[in-house]
XYZ file of C-alpha atoms in Angstrom:
447
model
C 81.284 55.701 115.166
C 78.482 56.491 117.584
C 78.582 60.285 118.158
C 77.685 59.744 121.817
C 80.594 57.312 122.241
C 83.781 58.717 123.758
C 87.368 57.531 124.229
C 88.167 57.697 127.938
C 91.669 57.522 129.394
C 92.066 56.291 132.985
C 95.280 57.409 134.722
C 96.717 56.097 137.999
C 99.861 54.655 139.545
C 98.483 51.103 139.403
C 95.624 49.222 137.772
C 96.293 45.714 139.066
C 95.196 43.417 141.870
C 92.454 43.921 144.421
C 93.221 47.311 145.953
C 90.221 49.628 146.230
C 91.278 51.979 143.437
C 91.811 49.156 140.926
C 88.495 47.532 141.844
C 86.477 50.736 141.572
C 88.193 51.659 138.303
C 87.065 48.334 136.852
C 83.477 49.054 137.926
C 83.563 52.534 136.374
C 85.024 51.118 133.161
C 82.329 48.418 133.051
C 79.584 51.052 133.328
C 81.264 53.384 130.813
C 81.501 50.499 128.332
C 77.824 49.637 128.894
C 77.090 53.233 127.910
C 79.033 52.731 124.670
C 82.360 54.364 125.556
C 85.878 52.951 125.072
C 88.369 52.820 127.968
C 92.178 53.009 127.978
C 94.724 52.933 130.813
C 97.915 54.747 131.821
C 99.786 53.381 134.861
C 103.093 52.120 136.216
C 101.670 48.666 136.951
C 98.767 47.471 134.825
C 97.013 44.146 134.257
C 94.639 45.446 131.575
C 94.937 44.420 127.926
C 98.190 45.605 126.283
C 96.333 47.128 123.339
C 94.403 49.363 125.772
C 97.299 50.266 128.048
C 100.251 52.636 128.193
C 102.626 51.453 130.931
C 105.416 53.668 132.291
C 107.228 52.010 135.230
C 108.058 55.364 136.860
C 104.331 56.019 137.295
C 104.132 53.191 139.878
C 104.384 54.503 143.429
C 106.713 51.659 144.472
C 109.205 52.291 141.675
C 112.655 52.613 143.352
C 113.063 56.245 142.298
C 109.594 57.187 143.556
C 110.154 55.204 146.765
C 113.311 57.204 147.415
C 111.491 60.508 146.859
C 108.702 59.457 149.239
C 111.197 58.520 151.936
C 112.726 61.983 151.657
C 109.396 63.799 151.403
C 107.607 62.233 154.378
C 110.337 60.890 156.653
C 110.385 63.928 158.959
C 114.085 63.153 159.227
C 116.866 65.531 160.184
C 119.046 63.568 157.756
C 117.071 65.168 154.918
C 117.465 68.560 156.596
C 121.229 67.982 156.849
C 121.330 67.247 153.098
C 119.424 70.465 152.449
C 121.734 72.481 154.734
C 124.856 71.117 153.076
C 123.482 72.104 149.674
C 123.488 75.795 150.730
C 126.949 76.495 152.225
C 126.748 80.107 151.098
C 123.875 80.896 153.493
C 124.320 78.220 156.150
C 126.285 80.586 158.371
C 123.879 83.494 157.868
C 120.621 82.146 159.245
C 120.843 78.816 161.044
C 117.221 78.959 162.237
C 116.154 78.992 158.608
C 116.880 75.260 158.391
C 114.065 73.081 159.662
C 112.558 69.670 159.146
C 110.241 71.153 156.511
C 112.916 72.005 153.922
C 114.121 69.724 151.125
C 117.425 69.196 149.323
C 117.643 70.957 145.928
C 118.665 67.688 144.247
C 115.276 66.270 145.277
C 113.510 69.206 143.618
C 115.603 68.651 140.507
C 114.763 64.928 140.357
C 111.034 65.580 140.860
C 111.151 68.083 137.992
C 112.994 65.661 135.683
C 110.568 62.818 136.374
C 107.591 65.165 136.028
C 108.738 66.204 132.529
C 109.390 62.578 131.564
C 105.940 61.458 132.709
C 104.229 64.447 131.094
C 105.816 63.516 127.769
C 104.291 60.035 128.151
C 100.887 61.523 128.992
C 100.953 63.416 125.682
C 101.923 60.164 123.948
C 99.079 58.316 125.732
C 96.541 60.934 124.602
C 97.754 60.833 120.973
C 98.091 57.059 120.788
C 94.509 56.373 121.866
C 92.946 59.614 120.547
C 91.529 60.381 123.974
C 88.618 62.756 124.530
C 88.185 62.577 128.315
C 90.504 61.762 131.230
C 89.603 60.012 134.494
C 92.310 60.426 137.148
C 92.083 57.636 139.710
C 93.590 58.863 143.005
C 96.821 60.016 141.329
C 96.097 63.675 142.177
C 94.633 62.739 145.558
C 97.091 60.750 147.656
C 100.656 62.055 147.090
C 102.464 58.739 146.664
C 103.892 59.717 143.284
C 104.678 63.428 143.359
C 106.113 63.662 139.814
C 103.046 61.914 138.360
C 100.594 64.205 140.159
C 102.503 67.286 139.006
C 102.769 65.929 135.449
C 99.020 65.271 135.280
C 98.259 68.745 136.617
C 100.533 70.456 134.082
C 99.226 68.269 131.246
C 95.629 69.277 132.024
C 96.640 72.946 132.443
C 98.380 72.875 129.051
C 95.660 71.020 127.149
C 92.381 71.860 128.891
C 91.336 68.196 128.682
C 87.861 67.516 130.140
C 88.817 65.594 133.271
C 87.092 63.689 136.061
C 89.299 63.490 139.157
C 88.114 60.468 141.145
C 89.408 60.906 144.694
C 89.730 58.013 147.153
C 92.252 59.049 149.873
C 93.379 62.640 150.501
C 96.731 63.422 152.110
C 95.105 65.136 155.106
C 93.373 61.841 155.960
C 96.699 60.048 156.571
C 99.056 60.892 159.429
C 102.183 59.889 157.483
C 101.823 62.881 155.136
C 101.363 65.567 157.790
C 105.069 66.342 158.301
C 106.699 66.816 154.911
C 109.009 68.984 152.833
C 106.722 69.132 149.769
C 103.801 71.328 150.808
C 104.163 73.404 147.638
C 103.643 70.264 145.532
C 100.637 69.202 147.617
C 99.072 72.637 147.205
C 99.646 72.599 143.438
C 98.525 69.111 142.493
C 96.857 67.169 145.335
C 94.253 68.029 144.242
C 94.666 70.575 141.429
C 91.954 73.192 140.960
C 91.699 73.717 137.212
C 88.572 74.796 135.295
C 88.350 71.663 133.143
C 88.443 69.266 136.139
C 85.268 67.866 137.720
C 85.907 66.407 141.170
C 84.310 63.183 142.427
C 84.724 61.926 146.005
C 83.580 58.674 147.597
C 82.027 60.029 150.783
C 80.289 63.135 152.100
C 83.022 64.023 154.625
C 85.499 64.350 151.749
C 83.040 66.589 149.899
C 82.899 68.907 152.912
C 86.687 68.891 153.304
C 87.550 69.630 149.669
C 85.017 72.472 149.707
C 86.364 74.067 152.887
C 90.057 73.584 152.020
C 90.006 74.449 148.299
C 86.649 76.099 147.605
C 85.965 73.247 145.186
C 82.576 71.639 144.642
C 82.455 67.889 144.143
C 80.005 65.082 143.509
C 79.728 62.139 145.877
C 79.778 58.800 144.050
C 80.140 56.011 146.636
C 81.803 52.686 145.976
C 79.348 50.240 144.408
C 78.762 46.604 143.468
C 76.528 44.988 140.881
C 73.584 44.344 143.216
C 71.287 44.059 140.195
C 73.052 40.732 139.458
C 73.085 38.483 142.569
C 76.094 36.173 143.044
C 75.780 32.644 141.659
C 75.166 29.892 144.242
C 78.291 28.027 145.479
C 79.359 25.277 143.083
C 81.006 21.930 143.681
C 84.525 23.432 143.504
C 83.927 25.410 146.704
C 82.554 22.566 148.826
C 86.039 21.950 150.240
C 86.632 25.551 151.414
C 86.098 24.901 155.115
C 88.134 21.710 155.088
C 91.011 23.343 153.181
C 91.148 26.150 155.735
C 91.166 23.694 158.628
C 87.688 24.572 159.927
C 86.210 21.533 161.620
C 82.607 20.476 162.219
C 81.051 22.661 164.884
C 83.605 25.462 164.407
C 82.666 28.972 163.318
C 84.358 30.478 160.246
C 85.237 34.159 160.773
C 86.495 35.882 157.613
C 88.694 39.014 157.587
C 88.613 39.925 153.841
C 91.261 42.679 153.909
C 94.969 43.311 153.663
C 96.978 42.983 156.883
C 97.620 46.667 157.567
C 97.312 48.653 160.771
C 94.170 50.644 159.994
C 92.228 47.385 159.446
C 92.212 46.837 163.241
C 92.516 43.049 163.028
C 93.401 42.757 166.738
C 89.746 43.624 167.505
C 88.627 40.504 165.616
C 91.138 38.423 167.571
C 89.964 39.869 170.889
C 86.353 39.174 169.913
C 87.103 35.521 169.227
C 88.969 35.097 172.502
C 86.177 36.647 174.560
C 83.387 34.808 172.705
C 84.954 31.556 173.896
C 83.381 29.597 171.029
C 85.147 27.096 168.750
C 86.211 29.249 165.782
C 88.990 30.160 163.375
C 89.783 33.532 161.826
C 90.778 33.384 158.147
C 92.619 36.418 156.722
C 92.312 36.473 152.951
C 94.947 39.020 151.897
C 98.662 39.537 152.502
C 100.305 42.602 154.034
C 100.726 44.146 150.592
C 103.216 46.948 150.142
C 103.101 48.492 153.623
C 105.627 46.149 155.247
C 105.254 43.112 157.515
C 105.574 44.671 160.986
C 101.836 44.782 161.591
C 101.368 41.209 160.373
C 103.972 40.101 162.910
C 102.102 42.009 165.618
C 98.839 40.270 164.626
C 100.525 36.849 164.764
C 102.017 37.539 168.198
C 98.731 38.916 169.544
C 96.809 35.853 168.315
C 99.402 33.569 169.953
C 99.177 35.571 173.187
C 95.375 35.182 173.293
C 95.475 31.581 172.050
C 93.284 32.340 169.029
C 93.695 30.404 165.768
C 94.365 32.780 162.872
C 95.191 31.493 159.385
C 96.807 33.709 156.760
C 95.504 32.304 153.485
C 96.597 34.826 150.839
C 98.301 32.022 148.858
C 94.991 30.205 148.532
C 92.812 33.291 147.965
C 93.593 34.944 144.640
C 91.880 36.728 141.744
C 91.367 33.459 139.842
C 90.925 29.791 140.675
C 93.895 27.509 140.250
C 96.422 25.451 142.182
C 99.290 26.539 144.440
C 102.836 25.243 143.944
C 102.237 22.583 146.579
C 99.010 21.428 144.922
C 96.390 23.157 147.063
C 93.239 24.686 145.605
C 93.184 28.421 144.951
C 89.842 30.127 145.616
C 88.507 33.574 144.794
C 86.998 35.813 147.466
C 83.608 35.112 145.885
C 84.219 31.407 146.489
C 84.853 31.770 150.217
C 82.391 34.495 151.279
C 79.313 32.185 151.160
C 80.997 29.745 153.574
C 81.816 32.315 156.284
C 79.634 32.501 159.396
C 80.676 36.095 159.996
C 82.720 38.777 158.234
C 84.859 40.895 160.563
C 85.475 44.460 159.425
C 87.018 46.282 162.413
C 88.786 49.063 160.456
C 89.516 52.356 162.180
C 89.844 54.289 158.895
C 88.306 53.613 155.482
C 87.676 55.851 152.482
C 84.403 54.010 152.019
C 84.356 50.257 152.626
C 84.553 47.766 149.753
C 84.688 44.780 152.102
C 81.451 45.954 153.719
C 79.674 45.988 150.352
C 81.115 42.568 149.473
C 79.810 41.095 152.726
C 76.364 42.541 151.982
C 76.529 41.223 148.409
C 77.205 37.683 149.636
C 74.612 38.065 152.423
C 76.945 37.527 155.354
C 76.615 38.627 158.969
C 78.947 41.615 159.483
C 80.824 42.906 162.518
C 81.969 46.460 161.819
C 83.840 49.119 163.759
C 81.969 52.422 163.752
C 84.545 54.210 161.565
C 83.620 57.739 160.520
C 82.419 57.055 156.951
C 80.338 54.096 158.094
C 78.698 56.265 160.747
C 77.953 59.143 158.360
C 77.279 57.555 154.947
C 76.349 53.896 155.491
C 74.698 53.257 158.867
C 72.014 55.966 158.408
C 70.704 54.061 155.364
C 69.345 51.461 157.792
C 71.815 48.567 157.475
C 71.532 45.812 160.065
C 74.991 44.970 161.397
C 76.781 43.997 164.556
C 78.960 46.991 165.376
C 81.208 48.384 168.073
C 82.579 51.842 168.756
C 86.361 51.564 169.002
C 86.464 48.629 171.427
C 84.721 45.291 171.957
C 82.095 45.724 174.683
C 80.108 43.137 176.618
C 76.971 44.109 174.692
C 78.832 43.486 171.399
C 79.815 40.006 172.580
C 76.238 39.207 173.580
C 74.876 40.421 170.235
C 77.423 38.343 168.289
C 76.618 35.198 170.275
C 72.873 35.733 169.782
C 73.128 36.222 165.996
C 75.547 33.343 165.440
C 73.017 31.027 167.038
C 69.961 32.554 165.356
C 70.386 31.811 161.652
C 66.828 32.877 160.820
C 67.399 36.417 162.091
C 70.846 36.556 160.446
C 69.269 35.654 157.088
C 66.538 38.254 157.587
C 69.178 40.928 158.244
C 71.131 39.812 155.156
C 68.061 40.160 152.912
C 67.285 43.637 154.264
C 70.905 44.727 153.764
C 70.974 43.443 150.196
C 67.874 45.417 149.234
C 69.256 48.581 150.838
C 72.552 48.188 148.995
C 70.707 47.593 145.724
C 68.981 50.925 146.265
C 71.976 53.001 147.375
C 75.170 51.320 146.104
C 74.339 49.576 142.803
C 75.650 49.875 139.260
C 72.361 51.565 138.381
C 73.178 54.434 140.746
C 76.747 54.586 139.368
C 75.453 54.739 135.799
C 73.117 57.663 136.540
C 75.815 59.644 138.327
C 78.494 58.984 135.708
C 76.133 60.122 132.966
C 75.569 63.361 134.886
C 79.248 64.082 135.561
C 80.166 63.216 131.958
C 77.518 65.593 130.646
C 78.842 68.359 132.897
C 82.423 67.583 131.895
C 81.631 67.840 128.203
C 79.421 70.883 128.555
C 76.065 69.437 127.590
C 73.004 68.251 129.447
C 72.433 64.504 129.195
């Protein structure tokens, strides 16, 4: 065996589908394997090869038991407080003001502890089974959607001293839903943990500042990347029917929203843009609502109807692999449909980094982007040419969009500039250099 080759264990709640964590994990694994390492996976939901994976259903953040814990932890509900009060009859009459929305029922603590021990046992089994040398924790000690898993990982590392890279995507302080909770002690202990064998990696510079000021922890910034050293193949014959299949007629513009239908994606801005442009166009949304409920999707549908804008939800026909739907329609990949879009809309209010932005650059599309904080700090200063707005669609934004849609030569020039910038700042080459450095630090040698 190559002495510089290592067995790396990735750990998360899910390695499946097209969420940002799963996509970036695949890119890291690809680069690690290019460097001669072997990769293995621990998760509650996993689409990797069975002989490389250790699947424990309770590690998935939508497992019924974990769902129940999350509802208790972050509901901010007096029902939870009532359960906690009733569990302490011996002191309930002594100090009524002691009971607040921030306390938790003891049976919840007990269940978290039981699941933590169960998952920790499986982590030991995972390490033994694949003879792991290094761990990479993908967001599981970052966003507290599986409290027992985060605690189990933290205790496992504390007990073993495993060299660990904690790859952080979304911290709890970046999401409003986690601000009122009854688990602050768990968040302080494990989200993120501060142990000597852990090296922290964040995806943007604002996170690096925050983790330093909150925890006194240094971190490396490794942004999301794409393989810009390998341009996408030209569209083939299979994709020539994309526009027709999505109902886009001759003379109509194809606007693509390549995200899930969730509130922070700000899809109503794209709908407003189309209404105010007053050009023949359709908005195609490529992904479903996912696991955050359907309320926002219903709001998007109603808003589009109110403004008389045609929006098509095409998640059935846009999947990870080509194929055919149950009713015989073609299934396309995102890579199939990007080249046919006239414009990519990316009006998110919050993003950890921005995978859809990089994808649009990779496929050389015109991009409309909201000036979300990470874009403003880490992406725009690199010199990218985009159409952008600052929280709302202004008249100047509308004029710029109209001008670029009708000036294909300038749009292509912008696309070429953006591609070269992304190749410089967000390529696999950059990822490889930075992973080599963090791995060397993790293992205690200079590469």
